[in-house]
Coordinates of C-alpha atoms in Angstrom, one line a residue:
X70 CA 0.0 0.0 0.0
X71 CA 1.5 3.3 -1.1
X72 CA 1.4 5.7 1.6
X73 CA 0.6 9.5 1.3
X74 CA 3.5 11.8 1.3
X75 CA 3.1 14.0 4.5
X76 CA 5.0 17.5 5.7
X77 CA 9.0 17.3 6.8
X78 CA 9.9 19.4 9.9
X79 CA 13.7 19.4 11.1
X80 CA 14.9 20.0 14.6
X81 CA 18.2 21.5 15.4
X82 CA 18.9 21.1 19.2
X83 CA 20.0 18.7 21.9
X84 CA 18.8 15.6 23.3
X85 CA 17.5 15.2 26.4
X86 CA 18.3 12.0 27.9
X87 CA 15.0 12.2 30.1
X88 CA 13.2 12.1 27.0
X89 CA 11.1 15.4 28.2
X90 CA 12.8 18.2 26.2
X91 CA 14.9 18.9 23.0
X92 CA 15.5 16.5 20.1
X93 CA 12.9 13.8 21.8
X94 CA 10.4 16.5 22.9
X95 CA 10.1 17.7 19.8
X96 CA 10.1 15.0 17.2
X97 CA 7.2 13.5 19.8
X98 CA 5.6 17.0 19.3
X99 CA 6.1 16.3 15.3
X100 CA 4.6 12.8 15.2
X101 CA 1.3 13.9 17.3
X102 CA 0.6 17.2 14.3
X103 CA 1.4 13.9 11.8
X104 CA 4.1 15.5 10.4
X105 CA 7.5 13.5 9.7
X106 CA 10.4 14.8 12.3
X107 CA 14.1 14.7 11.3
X108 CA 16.8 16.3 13.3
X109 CA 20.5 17.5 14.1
X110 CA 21.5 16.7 16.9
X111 CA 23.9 19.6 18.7
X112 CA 24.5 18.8 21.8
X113 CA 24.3 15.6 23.9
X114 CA 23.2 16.1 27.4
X115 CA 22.9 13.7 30.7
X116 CA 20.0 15.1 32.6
X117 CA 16.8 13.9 34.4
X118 CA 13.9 15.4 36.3
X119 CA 15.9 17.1 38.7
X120 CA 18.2 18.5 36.2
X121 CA 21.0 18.5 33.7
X122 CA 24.2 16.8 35.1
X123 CA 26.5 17.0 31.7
X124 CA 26.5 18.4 28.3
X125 CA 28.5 17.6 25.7
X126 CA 28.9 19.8 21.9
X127 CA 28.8 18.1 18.9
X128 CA 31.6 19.1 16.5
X129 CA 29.9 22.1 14.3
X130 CA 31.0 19.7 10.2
X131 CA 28.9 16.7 12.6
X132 CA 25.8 19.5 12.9
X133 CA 26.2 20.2 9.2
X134 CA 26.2 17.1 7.8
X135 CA 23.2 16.1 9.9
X136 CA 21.5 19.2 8.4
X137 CA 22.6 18.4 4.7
X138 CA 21.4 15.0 4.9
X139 CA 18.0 15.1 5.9
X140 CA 17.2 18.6 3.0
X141 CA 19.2 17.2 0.1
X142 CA 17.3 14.2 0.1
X143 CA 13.9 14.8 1.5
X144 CA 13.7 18.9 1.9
X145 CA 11.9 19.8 5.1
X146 CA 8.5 22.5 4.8
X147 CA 9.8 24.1 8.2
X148 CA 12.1 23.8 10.6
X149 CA 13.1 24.6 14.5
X150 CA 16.0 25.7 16.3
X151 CA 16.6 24.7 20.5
X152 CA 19.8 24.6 22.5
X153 CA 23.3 25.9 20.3
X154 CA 25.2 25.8 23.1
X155 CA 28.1 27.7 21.7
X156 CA 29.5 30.1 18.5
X157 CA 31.0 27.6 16.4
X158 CA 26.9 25.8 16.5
X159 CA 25.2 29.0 15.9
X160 CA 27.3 30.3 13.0
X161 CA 27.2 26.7 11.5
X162 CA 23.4 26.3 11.7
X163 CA 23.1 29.6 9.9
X164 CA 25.1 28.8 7.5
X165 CA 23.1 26.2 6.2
X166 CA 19.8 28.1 6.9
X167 CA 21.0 30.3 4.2
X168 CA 22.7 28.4 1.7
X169 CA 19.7 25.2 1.5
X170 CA 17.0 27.9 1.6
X171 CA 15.3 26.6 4.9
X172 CA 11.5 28.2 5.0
X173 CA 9.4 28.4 8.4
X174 CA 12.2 29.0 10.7
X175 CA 11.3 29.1 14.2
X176 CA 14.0 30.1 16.6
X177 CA 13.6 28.9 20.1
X178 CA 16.3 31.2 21.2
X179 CA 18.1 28.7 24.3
X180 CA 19.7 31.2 26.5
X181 CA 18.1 31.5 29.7
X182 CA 16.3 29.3 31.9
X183 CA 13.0 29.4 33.1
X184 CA 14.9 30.1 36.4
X185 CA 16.8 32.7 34.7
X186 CA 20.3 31.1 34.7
X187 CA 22.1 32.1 31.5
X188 CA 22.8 29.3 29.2
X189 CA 25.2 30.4 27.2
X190 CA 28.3 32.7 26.9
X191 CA 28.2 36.0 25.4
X192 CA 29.3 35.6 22.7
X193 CA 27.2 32.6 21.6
X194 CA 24.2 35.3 22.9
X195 CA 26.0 37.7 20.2
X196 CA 25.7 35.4 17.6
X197 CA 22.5 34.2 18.1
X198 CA 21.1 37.8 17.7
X199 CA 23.1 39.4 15.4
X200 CA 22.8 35.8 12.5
X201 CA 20.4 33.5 13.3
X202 CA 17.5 35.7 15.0
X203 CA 17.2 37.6 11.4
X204 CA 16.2 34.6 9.6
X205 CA 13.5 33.6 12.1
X206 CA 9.8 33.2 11.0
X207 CA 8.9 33.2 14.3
X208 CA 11.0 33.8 17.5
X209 CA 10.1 32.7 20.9
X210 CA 12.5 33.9 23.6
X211 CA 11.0 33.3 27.4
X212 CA 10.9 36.6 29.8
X213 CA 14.6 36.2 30.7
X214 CA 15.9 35.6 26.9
X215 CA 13.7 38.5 26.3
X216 CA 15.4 40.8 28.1
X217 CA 18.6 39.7 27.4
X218 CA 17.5 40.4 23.7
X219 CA 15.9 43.9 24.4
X220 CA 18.1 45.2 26.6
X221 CA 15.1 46.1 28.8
X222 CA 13.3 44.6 32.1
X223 CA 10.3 42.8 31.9
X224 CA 7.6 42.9 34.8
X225 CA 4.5 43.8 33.4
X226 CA 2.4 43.5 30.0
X227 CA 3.8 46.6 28.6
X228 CA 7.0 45.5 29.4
X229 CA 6.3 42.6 27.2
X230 CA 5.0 44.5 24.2
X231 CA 8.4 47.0 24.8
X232 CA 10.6 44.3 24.4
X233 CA 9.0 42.5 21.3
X234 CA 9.0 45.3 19.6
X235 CA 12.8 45.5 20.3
X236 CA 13.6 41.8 19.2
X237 CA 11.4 42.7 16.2
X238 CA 14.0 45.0 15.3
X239 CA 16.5 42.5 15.2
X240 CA 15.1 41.1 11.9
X241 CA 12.5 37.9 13.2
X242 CA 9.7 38.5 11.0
X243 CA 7.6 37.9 14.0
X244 CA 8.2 37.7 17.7
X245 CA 6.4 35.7 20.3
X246 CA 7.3 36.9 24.0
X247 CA 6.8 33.9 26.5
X248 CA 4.7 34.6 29.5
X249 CA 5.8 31.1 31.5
X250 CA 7.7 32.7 33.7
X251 CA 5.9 36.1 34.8
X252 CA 4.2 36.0 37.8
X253 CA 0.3 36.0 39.3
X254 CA -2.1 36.4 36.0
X255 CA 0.5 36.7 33.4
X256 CA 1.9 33.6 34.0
X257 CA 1.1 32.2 30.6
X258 CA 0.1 35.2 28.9
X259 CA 2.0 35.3 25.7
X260 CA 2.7 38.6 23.4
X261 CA 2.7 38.4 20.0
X262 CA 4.1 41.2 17.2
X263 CA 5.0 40.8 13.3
X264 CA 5.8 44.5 12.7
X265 CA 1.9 45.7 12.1
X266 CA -0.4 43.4 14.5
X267 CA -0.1 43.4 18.5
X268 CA -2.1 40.2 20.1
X269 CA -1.9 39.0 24.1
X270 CA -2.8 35.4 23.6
X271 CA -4.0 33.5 26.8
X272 CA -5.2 30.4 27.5
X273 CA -6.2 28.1 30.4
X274 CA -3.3 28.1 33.4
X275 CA -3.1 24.9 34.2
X276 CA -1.7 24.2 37.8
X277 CA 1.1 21.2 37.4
X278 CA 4.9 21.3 38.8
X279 CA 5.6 19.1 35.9
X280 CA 6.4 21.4 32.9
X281 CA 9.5 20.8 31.5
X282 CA 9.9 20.6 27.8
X283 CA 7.4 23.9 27.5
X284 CA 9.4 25.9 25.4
X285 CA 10.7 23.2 23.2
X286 CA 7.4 21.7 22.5
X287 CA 6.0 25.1 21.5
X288 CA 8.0 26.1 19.1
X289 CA 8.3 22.4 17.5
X290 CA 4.7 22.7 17.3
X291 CA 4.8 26.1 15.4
X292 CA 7.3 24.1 13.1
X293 CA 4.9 21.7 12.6
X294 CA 1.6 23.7 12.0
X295 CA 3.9 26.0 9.5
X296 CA 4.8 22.8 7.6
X297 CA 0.8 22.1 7.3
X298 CA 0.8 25.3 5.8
X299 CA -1.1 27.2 8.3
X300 CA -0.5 31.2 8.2
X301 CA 2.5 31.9 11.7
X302 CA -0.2 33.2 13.9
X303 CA -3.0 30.5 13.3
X304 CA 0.6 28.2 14.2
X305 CA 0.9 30.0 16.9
X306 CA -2.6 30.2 18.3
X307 CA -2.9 26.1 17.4
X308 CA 0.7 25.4 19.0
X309 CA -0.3 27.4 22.1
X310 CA -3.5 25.1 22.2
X311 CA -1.4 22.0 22.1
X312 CA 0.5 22.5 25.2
X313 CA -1.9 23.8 27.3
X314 CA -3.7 20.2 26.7
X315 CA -0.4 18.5 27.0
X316 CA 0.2 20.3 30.5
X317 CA -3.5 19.1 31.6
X318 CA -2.0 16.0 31.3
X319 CA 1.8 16.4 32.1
X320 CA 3.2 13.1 33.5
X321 CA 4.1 13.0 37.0
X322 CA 7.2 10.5 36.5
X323 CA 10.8 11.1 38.3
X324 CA 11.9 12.9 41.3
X325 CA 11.7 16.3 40.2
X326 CA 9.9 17.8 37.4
X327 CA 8.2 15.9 34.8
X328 CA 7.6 16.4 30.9
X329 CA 4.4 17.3 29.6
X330 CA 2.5 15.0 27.8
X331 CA 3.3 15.1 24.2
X332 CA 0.7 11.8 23.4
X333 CA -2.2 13.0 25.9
X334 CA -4.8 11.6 23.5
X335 CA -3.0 7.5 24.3
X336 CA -3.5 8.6 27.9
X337 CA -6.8 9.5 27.6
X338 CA -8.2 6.8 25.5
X339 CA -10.8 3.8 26.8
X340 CA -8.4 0.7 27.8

């Protein structure tokens, strides 16, 4: 039986040995939108629930080949960017961006933690906003990436709209300003800008300790809603939808803080 061809997303990050973030996060986010996930792998981390114990870089001619592969046989319709980790990554991943054309390029920009730890050094934060943030489709930094992208603090929903409108200036043809980490009824509250349209997009808090793999699992989900060929707001707007139902059913697993769940509907079905 001949099968129907379906959309290609790629995903350029690390993988998360605890399966809940990165690489696995999002090619689980890929399969559920039915679109076929491929990836380049950057980085290789050891971490769990409780947090990342070791990371280890790729070599930046492993990352390319990995990207080369996967377009020059099968093209991708979109494609997502997570954790760098350094320079060499960052200029390497851009590089190929460019030359193999790459459409529907949503930058997950991995710099800061939900905590607010920084991620990565300042001059991987240099190169990630001066190259690759210009090529985005969409890019969607979290409160503390935010700032360090605007150059501005961030405690209220003005603050929010400031600092898109900054980012915006950095060449994304749309920016989507993460409201995870704000506090008391913003905590969710997400603010969008593509140059002429301003939208606050809420949905549903959903009250779970168990949300790691939030930011990676929206922005694979934009990927894959722009490789179905949906407009980047209605991706946006769907993606948003996907993980609040994937936090109503985040998996409770480990000793710290679980994943959400990618493949709620296989929890939720009649045994």
């Amino acid at each position: 039986m001949i099968q129907p061809s379906v959309p290609i997303a790629l995903t350029i990050a690390g993988s998360d040995s605890g399966g809940g973030a990165g690489i696995q996060a999002d090619l689980r986010t890929f399969a559920f939108h039915c679109v076929h996930g491929t990836s380049a792998i950057t980085c290789v981390t050891a971490q769990n629930t409780l947090g990342v114990e070791r990371v280890d870089a790729l070599p930046a001619a492993a990352v390319i080949a990995q990207i080369q592969a996967v377009v020059e046989d099968m093209g991708v319709q979109a494609a997502k960017t997570g954790m760098l980790l350094n320079q060499e990554i960052i200029t390497a991943v851009t590089q190929q961006l460019k030359h193999l054309d790459i459409q529907n390029v949503v930058v997950d920009p991995v710099m800061v933690s939900r905590t607010g730890a920084q991620l990565i050094d300042d001059t991987a934060v240099a190169s990630l906003r001066e190259h690759l943030i210009p090529l985005a489709t969409v890019v969607t930094p979290n409160k503390y990436e935010a700032q360090l992208l605007s150059g501005l603090e961030i405690h209220n929903i003005d603050d929010m709209r400031a600092a898109a409108g900054q980012i915006y200036r950095l060449g994304a043809k749309a920016v989507l300003v993460k409201g995870g980490a704000m506090s008391g009824n913003l905590r969710g509250v997400d603010v969008w800008f593509d140059g002429q349209r301003w939208e606050t997009l809420t949905t549903l808090q959903v009250d779970t300790d168990n949300t790691h793999g939030t930011g990676c699992t929206l922005a694979a989900a934009i990927a894959a809603n722009l490789a179905l060929d949906n407009d980047v707001l209605t991706a946006v707007r769907r993606a948003k939808e996907y993980v609040t139902t994937a936090l109503q059913y985040a998996l409770d697993i480990g000793q710290g803080q679980g994943p959400v769940g990618h493949f709620f509907p296989l929890l939720t079905r009649d045994s």
